[in-house]
mmCIF file of C-alpha atoms in Angstrom:
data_model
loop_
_atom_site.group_PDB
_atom_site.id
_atom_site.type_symbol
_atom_site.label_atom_id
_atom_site.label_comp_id
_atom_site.label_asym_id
_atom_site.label_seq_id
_atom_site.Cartn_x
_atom_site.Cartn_y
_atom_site.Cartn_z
ATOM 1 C CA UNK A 1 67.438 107.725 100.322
ATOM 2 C CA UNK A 2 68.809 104.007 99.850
ATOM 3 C CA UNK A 3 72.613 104.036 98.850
ATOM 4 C CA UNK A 4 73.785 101.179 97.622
ATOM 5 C CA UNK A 5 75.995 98.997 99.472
ATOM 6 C CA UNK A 6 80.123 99.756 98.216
ATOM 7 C CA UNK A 7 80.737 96.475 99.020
ATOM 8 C CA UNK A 8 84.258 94.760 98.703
ATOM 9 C CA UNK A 9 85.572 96.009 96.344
ATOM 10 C CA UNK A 10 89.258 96.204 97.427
ATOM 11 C CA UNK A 11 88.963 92.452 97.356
ATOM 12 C CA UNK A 12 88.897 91.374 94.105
ATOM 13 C CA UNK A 13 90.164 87.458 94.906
ATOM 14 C CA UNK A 14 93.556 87.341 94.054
ATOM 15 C CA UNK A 15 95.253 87.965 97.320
ATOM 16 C CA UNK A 16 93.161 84.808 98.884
ATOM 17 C CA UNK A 17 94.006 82.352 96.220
ATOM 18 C CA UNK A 18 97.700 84.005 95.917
ATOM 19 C CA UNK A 19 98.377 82.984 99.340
ATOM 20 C CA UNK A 20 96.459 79.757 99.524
ATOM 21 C CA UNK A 21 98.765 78.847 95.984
ATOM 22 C CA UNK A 22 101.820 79.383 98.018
ATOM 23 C CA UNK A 23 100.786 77.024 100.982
ATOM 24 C CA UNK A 24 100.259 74.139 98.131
ATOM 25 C CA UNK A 25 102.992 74.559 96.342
ATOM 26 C CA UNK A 26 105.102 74.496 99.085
ATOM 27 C CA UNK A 27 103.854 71.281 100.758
ATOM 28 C CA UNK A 28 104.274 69.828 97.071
ATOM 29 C CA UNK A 29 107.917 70.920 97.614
ATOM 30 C CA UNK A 30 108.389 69.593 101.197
ATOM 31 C CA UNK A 31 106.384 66.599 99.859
ATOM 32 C CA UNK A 32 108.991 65.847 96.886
ATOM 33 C CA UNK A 33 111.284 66.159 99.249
ATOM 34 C CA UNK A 34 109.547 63.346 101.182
ATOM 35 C CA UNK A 35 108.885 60.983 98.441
ATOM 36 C CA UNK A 36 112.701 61.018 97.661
ATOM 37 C CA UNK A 37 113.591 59.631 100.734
ATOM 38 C CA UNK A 38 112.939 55.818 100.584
ATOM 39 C CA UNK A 39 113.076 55.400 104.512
ATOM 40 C CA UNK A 40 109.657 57.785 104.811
ATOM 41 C CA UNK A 41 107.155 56.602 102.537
ATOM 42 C CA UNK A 42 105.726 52.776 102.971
ATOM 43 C CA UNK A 43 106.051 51.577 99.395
ATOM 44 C CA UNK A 44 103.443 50.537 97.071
ATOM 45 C CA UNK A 45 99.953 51.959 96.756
ATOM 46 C CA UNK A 46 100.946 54.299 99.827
ATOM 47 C CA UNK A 47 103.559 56.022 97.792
ATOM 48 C CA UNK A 48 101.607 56.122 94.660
ATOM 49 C CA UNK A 49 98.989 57.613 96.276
ATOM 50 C CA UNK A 50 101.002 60.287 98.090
ATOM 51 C CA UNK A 51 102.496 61.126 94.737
ATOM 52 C CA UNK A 52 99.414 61.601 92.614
ATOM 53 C CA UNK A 53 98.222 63.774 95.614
ATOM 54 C CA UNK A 54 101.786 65.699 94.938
ATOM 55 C CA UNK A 55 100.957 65.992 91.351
ATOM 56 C CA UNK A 56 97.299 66.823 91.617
ATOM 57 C CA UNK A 57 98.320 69.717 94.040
ATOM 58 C CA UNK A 58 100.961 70.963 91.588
ATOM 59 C CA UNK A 59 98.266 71.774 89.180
ATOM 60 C CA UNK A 60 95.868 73.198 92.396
ATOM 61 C CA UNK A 61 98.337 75.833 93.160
ATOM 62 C CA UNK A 62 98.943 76.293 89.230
ATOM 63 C CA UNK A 63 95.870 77.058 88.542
ATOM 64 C CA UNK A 64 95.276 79.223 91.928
ATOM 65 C CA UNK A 65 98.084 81.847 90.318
ATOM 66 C CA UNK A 66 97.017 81.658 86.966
ATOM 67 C CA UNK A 67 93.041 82.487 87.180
ATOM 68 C CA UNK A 68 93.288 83.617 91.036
ATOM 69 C CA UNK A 69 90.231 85.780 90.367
ATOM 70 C CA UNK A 70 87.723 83.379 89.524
ATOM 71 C CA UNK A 71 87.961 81.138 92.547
ATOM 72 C CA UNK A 72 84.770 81.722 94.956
ATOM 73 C CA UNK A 73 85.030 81.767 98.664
ATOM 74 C CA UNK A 74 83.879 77.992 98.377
ATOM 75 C CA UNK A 75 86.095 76.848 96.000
ATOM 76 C CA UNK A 76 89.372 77.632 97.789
ATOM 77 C CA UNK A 77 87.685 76.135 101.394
ATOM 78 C CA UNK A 78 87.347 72.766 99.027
ATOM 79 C CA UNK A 79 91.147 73.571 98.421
ATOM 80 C CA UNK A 80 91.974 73.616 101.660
ATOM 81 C CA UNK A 81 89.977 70.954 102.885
ATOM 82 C CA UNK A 82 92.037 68.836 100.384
ATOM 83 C CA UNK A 83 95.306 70.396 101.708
ATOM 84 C CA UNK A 84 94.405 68.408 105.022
ATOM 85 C CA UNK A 85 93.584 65.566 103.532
ATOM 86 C CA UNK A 86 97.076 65.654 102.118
ATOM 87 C CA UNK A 87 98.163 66.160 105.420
ATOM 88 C CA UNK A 88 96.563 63.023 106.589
ATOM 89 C CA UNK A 89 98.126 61.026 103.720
ATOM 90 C CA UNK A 90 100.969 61.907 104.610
ATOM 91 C CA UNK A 91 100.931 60.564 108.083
ATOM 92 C CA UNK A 92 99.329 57.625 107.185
ATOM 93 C CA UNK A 93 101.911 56.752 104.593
ATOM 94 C CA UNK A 94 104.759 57.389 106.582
ATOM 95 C CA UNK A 95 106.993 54.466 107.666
ATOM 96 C CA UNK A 96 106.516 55.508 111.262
ATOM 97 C CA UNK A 97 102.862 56.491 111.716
ATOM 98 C CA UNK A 98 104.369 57.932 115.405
ATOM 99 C CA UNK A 99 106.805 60.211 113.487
ATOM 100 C CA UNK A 100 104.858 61.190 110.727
ATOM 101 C CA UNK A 101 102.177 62.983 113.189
ATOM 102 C CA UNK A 102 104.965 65.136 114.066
ATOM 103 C CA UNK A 103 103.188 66.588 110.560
ATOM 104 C CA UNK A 104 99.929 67.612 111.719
ATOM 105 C CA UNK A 105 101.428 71.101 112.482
ATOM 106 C CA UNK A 106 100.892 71.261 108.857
ATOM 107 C CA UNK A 107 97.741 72.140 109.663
ATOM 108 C CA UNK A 108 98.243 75.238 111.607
ATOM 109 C CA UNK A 109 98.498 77.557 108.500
ATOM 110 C CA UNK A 110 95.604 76.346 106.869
ATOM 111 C CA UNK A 111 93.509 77.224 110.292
ATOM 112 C CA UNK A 112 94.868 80.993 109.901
ATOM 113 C CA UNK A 113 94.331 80.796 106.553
ATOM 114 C CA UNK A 114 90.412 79.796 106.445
ATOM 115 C CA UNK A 115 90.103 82.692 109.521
ATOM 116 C CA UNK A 116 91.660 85.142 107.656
ATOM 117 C CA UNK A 117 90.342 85.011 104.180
ATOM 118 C CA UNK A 118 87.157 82.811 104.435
ATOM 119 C CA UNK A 119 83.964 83.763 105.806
ATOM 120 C CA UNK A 120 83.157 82.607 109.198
ATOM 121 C CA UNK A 121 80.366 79.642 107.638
ATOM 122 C CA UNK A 122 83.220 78.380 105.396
ATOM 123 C CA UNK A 123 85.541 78.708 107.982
ATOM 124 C CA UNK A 124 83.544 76.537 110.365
ATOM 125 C CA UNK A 125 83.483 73.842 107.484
ATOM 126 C CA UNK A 126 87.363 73.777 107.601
ATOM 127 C CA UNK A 127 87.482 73.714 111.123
ATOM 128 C CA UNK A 128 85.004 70.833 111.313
ATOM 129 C CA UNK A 129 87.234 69.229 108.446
ATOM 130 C CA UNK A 130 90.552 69.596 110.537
ATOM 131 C CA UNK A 131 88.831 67.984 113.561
ATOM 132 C CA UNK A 132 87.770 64.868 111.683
ATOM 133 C CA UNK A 133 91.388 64.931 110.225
ATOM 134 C CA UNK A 134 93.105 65.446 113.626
ATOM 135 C CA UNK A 135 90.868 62.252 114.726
ATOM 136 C CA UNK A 136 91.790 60.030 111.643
ATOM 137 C CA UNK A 137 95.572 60.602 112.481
ATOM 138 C CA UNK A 138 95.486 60.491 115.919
ATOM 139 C CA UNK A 139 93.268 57.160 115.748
ATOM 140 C CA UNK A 140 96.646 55.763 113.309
ATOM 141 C CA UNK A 141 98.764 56.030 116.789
ATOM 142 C CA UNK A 142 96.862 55.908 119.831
ATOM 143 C CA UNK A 143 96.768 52.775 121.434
ATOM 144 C CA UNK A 144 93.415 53.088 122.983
ATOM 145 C CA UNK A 145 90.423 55.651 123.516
ATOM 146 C CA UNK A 146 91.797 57.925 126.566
ATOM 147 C CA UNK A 147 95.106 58.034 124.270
ATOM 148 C CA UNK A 148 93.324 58.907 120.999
ATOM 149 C CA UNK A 149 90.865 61.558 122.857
ATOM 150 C CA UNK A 150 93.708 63.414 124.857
ATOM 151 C CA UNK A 151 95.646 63.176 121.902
ATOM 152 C CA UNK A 152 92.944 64.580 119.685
ATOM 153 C CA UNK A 153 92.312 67.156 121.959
ATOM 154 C CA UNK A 154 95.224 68.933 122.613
ATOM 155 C CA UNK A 155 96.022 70.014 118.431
ATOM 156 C CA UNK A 156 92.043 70.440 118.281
ATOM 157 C CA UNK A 157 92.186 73.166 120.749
ATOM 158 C CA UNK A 158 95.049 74.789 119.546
ATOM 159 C CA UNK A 159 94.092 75.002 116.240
ATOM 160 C CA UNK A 160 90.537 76.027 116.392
ATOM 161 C CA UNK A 161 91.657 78.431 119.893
ATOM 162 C CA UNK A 162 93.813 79.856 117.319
ATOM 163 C CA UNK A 163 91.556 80.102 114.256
ATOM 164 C CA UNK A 164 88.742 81.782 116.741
ATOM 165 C CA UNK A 165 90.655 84.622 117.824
ATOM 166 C CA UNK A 166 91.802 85.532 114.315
ATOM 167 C CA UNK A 167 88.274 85.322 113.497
ATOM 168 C CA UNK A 168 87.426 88.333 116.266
ATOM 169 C CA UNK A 169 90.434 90.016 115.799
ATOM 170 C CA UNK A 170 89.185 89.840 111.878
ATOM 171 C CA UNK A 171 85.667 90.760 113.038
ATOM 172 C CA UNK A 172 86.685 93.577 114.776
ATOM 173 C CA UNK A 173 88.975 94.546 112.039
ATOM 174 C CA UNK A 174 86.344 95.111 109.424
ATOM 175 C CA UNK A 175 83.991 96.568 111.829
ATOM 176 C CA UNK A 176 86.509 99.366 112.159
ATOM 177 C CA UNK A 177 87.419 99.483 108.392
ATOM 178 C CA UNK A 178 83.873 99.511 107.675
ATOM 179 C CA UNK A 179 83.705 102.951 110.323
ATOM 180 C CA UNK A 180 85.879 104.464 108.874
ATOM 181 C CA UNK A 181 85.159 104.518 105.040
ATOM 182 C CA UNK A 182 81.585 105.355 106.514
ATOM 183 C CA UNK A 183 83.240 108.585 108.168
ATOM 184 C CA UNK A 184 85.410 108.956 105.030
ATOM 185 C CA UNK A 185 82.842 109.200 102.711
ATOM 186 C CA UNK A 186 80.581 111.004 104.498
ATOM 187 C CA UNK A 187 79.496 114.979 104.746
ATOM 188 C CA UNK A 188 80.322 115.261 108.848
ATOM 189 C CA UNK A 189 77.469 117.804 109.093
ATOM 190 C CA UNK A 190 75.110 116.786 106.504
ATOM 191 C CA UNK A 191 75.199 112.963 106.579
ATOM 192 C CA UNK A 192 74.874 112.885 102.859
ATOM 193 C CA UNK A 193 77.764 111.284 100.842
ATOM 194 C CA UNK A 194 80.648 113.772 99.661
ATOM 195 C CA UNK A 195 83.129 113.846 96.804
ATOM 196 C CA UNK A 196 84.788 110.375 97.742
ATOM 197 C CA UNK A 197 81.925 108.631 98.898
ATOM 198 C CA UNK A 198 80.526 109.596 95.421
ATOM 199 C CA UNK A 199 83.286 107.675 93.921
ATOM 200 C CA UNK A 200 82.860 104.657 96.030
ATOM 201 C CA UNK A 201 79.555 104.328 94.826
ATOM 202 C CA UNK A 202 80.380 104.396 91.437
ATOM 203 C CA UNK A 203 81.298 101.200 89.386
ATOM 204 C CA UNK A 204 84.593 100.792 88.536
ATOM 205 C CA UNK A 205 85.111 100.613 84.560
ATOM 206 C CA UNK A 206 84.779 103.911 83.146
ATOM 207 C CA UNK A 207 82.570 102.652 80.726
ATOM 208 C CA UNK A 208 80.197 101.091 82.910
ATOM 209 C CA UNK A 209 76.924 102.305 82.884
ATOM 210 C CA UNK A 210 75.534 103.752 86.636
ATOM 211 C CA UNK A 211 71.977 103.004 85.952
ATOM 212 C CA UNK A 212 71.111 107.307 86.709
ATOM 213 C CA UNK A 213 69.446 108.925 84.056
ATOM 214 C CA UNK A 214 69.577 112.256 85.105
ATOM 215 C CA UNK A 215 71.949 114.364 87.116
ATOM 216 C CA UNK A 216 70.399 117.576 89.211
ATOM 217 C CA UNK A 217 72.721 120.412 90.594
ATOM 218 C CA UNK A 218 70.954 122.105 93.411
ATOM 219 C CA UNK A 219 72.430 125.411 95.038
ATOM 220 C CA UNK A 220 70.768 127.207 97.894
ATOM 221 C CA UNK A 221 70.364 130.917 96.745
ATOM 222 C CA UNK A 222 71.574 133.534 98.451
ATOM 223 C CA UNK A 223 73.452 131.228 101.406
ATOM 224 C CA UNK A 224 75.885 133.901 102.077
ATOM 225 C CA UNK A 225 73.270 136.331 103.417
ATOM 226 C CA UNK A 226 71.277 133.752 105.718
ATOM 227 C CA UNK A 227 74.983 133.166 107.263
ATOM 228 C CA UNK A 228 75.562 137.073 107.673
ATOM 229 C CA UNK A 229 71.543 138.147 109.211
ATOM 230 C CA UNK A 230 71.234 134.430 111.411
ATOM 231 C CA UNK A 231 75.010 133.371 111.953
ATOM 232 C CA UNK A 232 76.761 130.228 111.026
ATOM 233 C CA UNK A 233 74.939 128.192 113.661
ATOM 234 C CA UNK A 234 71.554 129.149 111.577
ATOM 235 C CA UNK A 235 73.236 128.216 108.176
ATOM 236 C CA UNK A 236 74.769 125.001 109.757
ATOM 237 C CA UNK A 237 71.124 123.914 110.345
ATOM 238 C CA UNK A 238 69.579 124.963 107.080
ATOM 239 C CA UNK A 239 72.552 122.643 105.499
ATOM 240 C CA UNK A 240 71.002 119.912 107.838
ATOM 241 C CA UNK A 241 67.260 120.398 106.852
ATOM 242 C CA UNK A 242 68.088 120.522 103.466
ATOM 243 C CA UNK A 243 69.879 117.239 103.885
ATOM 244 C CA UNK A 244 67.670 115.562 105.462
ATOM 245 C CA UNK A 245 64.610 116.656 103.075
ATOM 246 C CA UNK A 246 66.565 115.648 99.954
ATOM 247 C CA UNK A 247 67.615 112.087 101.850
ATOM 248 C CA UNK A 248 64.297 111.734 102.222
ATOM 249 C CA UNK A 249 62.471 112.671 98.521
ATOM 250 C CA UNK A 250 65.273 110.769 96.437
ATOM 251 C CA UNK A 251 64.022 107.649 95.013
ATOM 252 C CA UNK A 252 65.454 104.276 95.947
ATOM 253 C CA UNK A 253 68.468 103.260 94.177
ATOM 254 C CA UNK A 254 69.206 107.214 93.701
ATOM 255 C CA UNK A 255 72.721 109.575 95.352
ATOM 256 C CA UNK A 256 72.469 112.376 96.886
ATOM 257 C CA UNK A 257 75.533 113.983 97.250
ATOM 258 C CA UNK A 258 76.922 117.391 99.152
ATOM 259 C CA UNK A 259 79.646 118.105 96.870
ATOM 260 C CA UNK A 260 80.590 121.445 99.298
ATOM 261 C CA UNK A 261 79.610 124.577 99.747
ATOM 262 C CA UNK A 262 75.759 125.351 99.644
ATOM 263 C CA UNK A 263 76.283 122.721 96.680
ATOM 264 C CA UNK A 264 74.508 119.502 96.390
ATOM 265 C CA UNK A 265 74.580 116.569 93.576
ATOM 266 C CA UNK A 266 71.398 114.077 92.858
ATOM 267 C CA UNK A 267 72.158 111.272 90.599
ATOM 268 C CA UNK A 268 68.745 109.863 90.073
ATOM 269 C CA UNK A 269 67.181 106.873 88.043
ATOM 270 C CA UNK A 270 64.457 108.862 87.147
ATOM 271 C CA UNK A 271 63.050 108.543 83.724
ATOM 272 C CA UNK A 272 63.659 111.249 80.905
ATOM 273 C CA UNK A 273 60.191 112.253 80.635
ATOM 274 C CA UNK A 274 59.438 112.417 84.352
ATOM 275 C CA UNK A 275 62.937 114.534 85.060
ATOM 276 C CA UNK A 276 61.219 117.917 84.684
ATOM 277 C CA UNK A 277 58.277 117.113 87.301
ATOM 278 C CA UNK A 278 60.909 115.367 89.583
ATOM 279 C CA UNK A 279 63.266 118.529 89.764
ATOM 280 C CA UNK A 280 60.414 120.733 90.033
ATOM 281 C CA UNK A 281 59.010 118.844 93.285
ATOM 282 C CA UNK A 282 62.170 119.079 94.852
ATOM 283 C CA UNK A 283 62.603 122.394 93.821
ATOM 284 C CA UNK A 284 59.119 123.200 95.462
ATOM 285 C CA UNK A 285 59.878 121.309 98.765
ATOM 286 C CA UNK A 286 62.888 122.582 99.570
ATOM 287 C CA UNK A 287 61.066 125.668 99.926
ATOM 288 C CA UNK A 288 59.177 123.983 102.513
ATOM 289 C CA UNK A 289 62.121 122.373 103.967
ATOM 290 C CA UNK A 290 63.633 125.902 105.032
ATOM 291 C CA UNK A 291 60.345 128.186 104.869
ATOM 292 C CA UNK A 292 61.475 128.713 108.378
ATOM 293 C CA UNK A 293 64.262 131.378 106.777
ATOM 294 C CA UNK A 294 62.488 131.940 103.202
ATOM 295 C CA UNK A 295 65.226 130.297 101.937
ATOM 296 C CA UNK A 296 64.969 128.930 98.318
ATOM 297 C CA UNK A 297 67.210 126.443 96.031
ATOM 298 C CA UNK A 298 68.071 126.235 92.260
ATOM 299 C CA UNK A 299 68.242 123.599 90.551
ATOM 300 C CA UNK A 300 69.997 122.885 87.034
ATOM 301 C CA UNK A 301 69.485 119.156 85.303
ATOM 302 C CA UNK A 302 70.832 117.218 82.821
ATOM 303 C CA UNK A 303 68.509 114.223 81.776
ATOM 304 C CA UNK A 304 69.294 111.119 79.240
ATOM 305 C CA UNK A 305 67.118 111.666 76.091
ATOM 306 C CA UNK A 306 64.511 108.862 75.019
ATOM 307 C CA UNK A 307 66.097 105.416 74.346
ATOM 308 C CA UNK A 308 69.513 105.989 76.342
ATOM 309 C CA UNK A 309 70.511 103.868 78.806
ATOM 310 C CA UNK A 310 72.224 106.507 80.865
ATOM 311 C CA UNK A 311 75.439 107.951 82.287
ATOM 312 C CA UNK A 312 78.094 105.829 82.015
ATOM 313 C CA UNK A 313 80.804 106.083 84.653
ATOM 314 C CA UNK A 314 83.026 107.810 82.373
ATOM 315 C CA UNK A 315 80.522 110.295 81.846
ATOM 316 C CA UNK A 316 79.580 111.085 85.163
ATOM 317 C CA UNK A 317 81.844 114.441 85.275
ATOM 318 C CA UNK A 318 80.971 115.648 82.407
ATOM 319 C CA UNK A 319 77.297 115.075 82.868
ATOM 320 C CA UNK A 320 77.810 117.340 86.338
ATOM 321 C CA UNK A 321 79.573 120.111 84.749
ATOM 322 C CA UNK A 322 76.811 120.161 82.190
ATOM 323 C CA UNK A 323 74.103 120.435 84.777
ATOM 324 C CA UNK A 324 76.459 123.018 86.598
ATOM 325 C CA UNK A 325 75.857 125.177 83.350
ATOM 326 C CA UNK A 326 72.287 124.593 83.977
ATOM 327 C CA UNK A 327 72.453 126.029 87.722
ATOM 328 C CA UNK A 328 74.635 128.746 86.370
ATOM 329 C CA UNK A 329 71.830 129.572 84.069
ATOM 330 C CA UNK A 330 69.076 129.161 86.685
ATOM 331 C CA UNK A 331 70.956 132.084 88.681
ATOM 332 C CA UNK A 332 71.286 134.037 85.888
ATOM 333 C CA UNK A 333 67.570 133.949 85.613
ATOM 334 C CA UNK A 334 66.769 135.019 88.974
ATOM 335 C CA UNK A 335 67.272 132.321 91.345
ATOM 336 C CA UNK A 336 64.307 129.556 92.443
ATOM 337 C CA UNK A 337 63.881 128.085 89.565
ATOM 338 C CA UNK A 338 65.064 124.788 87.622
ATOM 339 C CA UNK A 339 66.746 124.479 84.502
ATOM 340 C CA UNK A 340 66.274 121.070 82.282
ATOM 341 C CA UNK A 341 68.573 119.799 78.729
ATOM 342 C CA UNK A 342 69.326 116.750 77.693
ATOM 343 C CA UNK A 343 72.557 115.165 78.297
ATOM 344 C CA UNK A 344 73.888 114.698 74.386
ATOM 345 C CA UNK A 345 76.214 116.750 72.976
ATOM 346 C CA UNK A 346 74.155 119.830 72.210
ATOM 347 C CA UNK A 347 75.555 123.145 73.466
ATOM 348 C CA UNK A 348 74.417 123.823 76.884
ATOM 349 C CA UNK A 349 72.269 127.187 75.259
ATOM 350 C CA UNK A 350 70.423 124.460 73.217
ATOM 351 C CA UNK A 351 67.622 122.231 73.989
ATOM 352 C CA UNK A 352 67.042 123.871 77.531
ATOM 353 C CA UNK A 353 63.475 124.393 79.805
ATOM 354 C CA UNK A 354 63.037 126.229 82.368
ATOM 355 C CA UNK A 355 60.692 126.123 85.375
ATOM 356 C CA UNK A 356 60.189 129.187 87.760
ATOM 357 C CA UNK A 357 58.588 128.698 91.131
#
């Protein structure tokens, strides 16, 4: 079965540019602050250029807060990039070049920042960035080569010592995130997804369609008595074959879900006039999954008629109640045996197939 990848959804892009909008806006403040005092900036096109860098990061860090979203990954390392450029500006147009490197700490934050919220290529640009800037400034005071590479050095190895361990600590971070949303959504015994994991797949909007077509309940009959004659070890496995077998017969792109119990959910992309023969096969194999124990499954569906697109995410619990009816009915019946209506707004007695094995 392929699930598709969650991915990150938690980070939608406004934390990132949120911060990153602070950090400008408050060098533009501590730059004001700068530009007011006539002993710091050398006058002329010095201090007109440090002030339309003031001005063009005012509207940066605007427009960071006001459409934080829509900033990519690369977008804010350009920001950044032009943060430290600002940086060396600002020690280049100081009065005393020696006194205005006293700045370059300024570029400390923006380090963390590219480690924390940019991915490690982009970060590596940045870092590659603050070296050349680090040089520039450096090369402003240094009164010779030994001078300017021991002066380079030491703020070099700070920052990017710094900026490396965030990046493991950040590494190692997500790695155990990422474990534990796996073990969150996750059946423990089954390895299928459960209830939450379901979710997580899910698109967000409720009106968004899922791409699945059909929905299939599937309940292994009689699970109560294989636990009483084999014991709970016995049933614990038959859970696991079944598992397995239905991880391995969904198509690509489609769920399967243990939703508890001797319960389990298939949201598939099958088409609506293939739903019948699909929910029969698995019907059929399950069978052979667990012949082992006679053990048999039914299975109640719900399928998108002709022309619909198919559930949309608002839909989705309704569209498994429905196909609960279905399973209801397929016990009714006798048990081993699959159920089929269309997902419209028909009563669940109307419009309904079944198939007996």
């Amino acid at each position: 079965m392929h699930v598709p990848e969650a991915g990150r959804t938690a980070d939608d892009g406004r934390p990132r540019a949120r911060v990153l909008a602070c950090l400008v806006l408050a060098a533009v403040a501590v730059g004001c602050v700068a530009a007011l005092d006539p002993t710091t900036l050398r006058p002329g096109a010095w201090t007109l250029a440090f002030i339309a860098s003031l001005v063009l990061g005012t509207a940066v860090g605007t427009a960071l807060l006001a459409v934080a979203r829509r900033w990519s990954g690369a977008a804010l390392a350009a920001v950044v990039c032009g943060l430290q450029g600002i940086v060396v500006l600002s020690v280049l147009a100081n009065q005393s070049r020696a006194g205005g490197v006293l700045n370059v700490v300024l570029l400390l934050p923006l380090a963390v920042y590219a480690a924390v919220y940019l991915s490690r290529r982009q970060c590596r640009v940045v870092m590659a960035a603050l070296v050349a800037c680090v040089g520039v400034v450096m090369g402003a005071v240094a009164d010779g080569v030994l001078q300017w590479i021991s002066l380079t050095a030491l703020p070099v190895l700070a920052f990017l010592g710094t900026s490396e361990v965030v990046l493991r600590l950040r590494t190692h971070l997500e790695g155990a995130l990422a474990s534990l949303v796996e073990q969150v959504a996750t059946d423990p015994l089954t390895g299928l997804l459960n209830r939450r994991g379901l979710e997580s797949r899910l698109p967000r909007a409720a009106d968004a369609p899922t791409g699945f077509r059909c929905v299939l309940m599937l309940d292994i009959d009689h699970f109560k008595a294989i636990n009483d004659r084999f014991g709970h070890e016995v049933g614990d496995e038959v859970f696991r074959r079944f598992a397995a077998g239905l991880a391995h017969e969904t198509r690509a792109g489609d769920l399967a879900v243990r939703l508890g119990g001797e319960e389990f959910l298939v949201l598939s992309t099958t088409a609506p006039d293939q739903v019948s023969d699909y929910a029969e096969a698995l019907r059929a194999r399950a069978a052979e999954w667990m012949a082992e124990w006679a053990v048999t499954v039914s299975v109640g569906v719900v399928s998108a008629t002709a022309g619909e697109d198919g559930v949309a995410r608002g839909d989705v619990l309704g569209a498994v109640a429905a196909a609960d009816e279905c399973l209801y009915r397929a016990k009714q019946e006798g048990r081993n045996r699959t159920v089929v209506r269309p997902w419209n707004d028909a009563r669940p007695s109307d419009g309904v197939s079944t198939s007996v094995g």
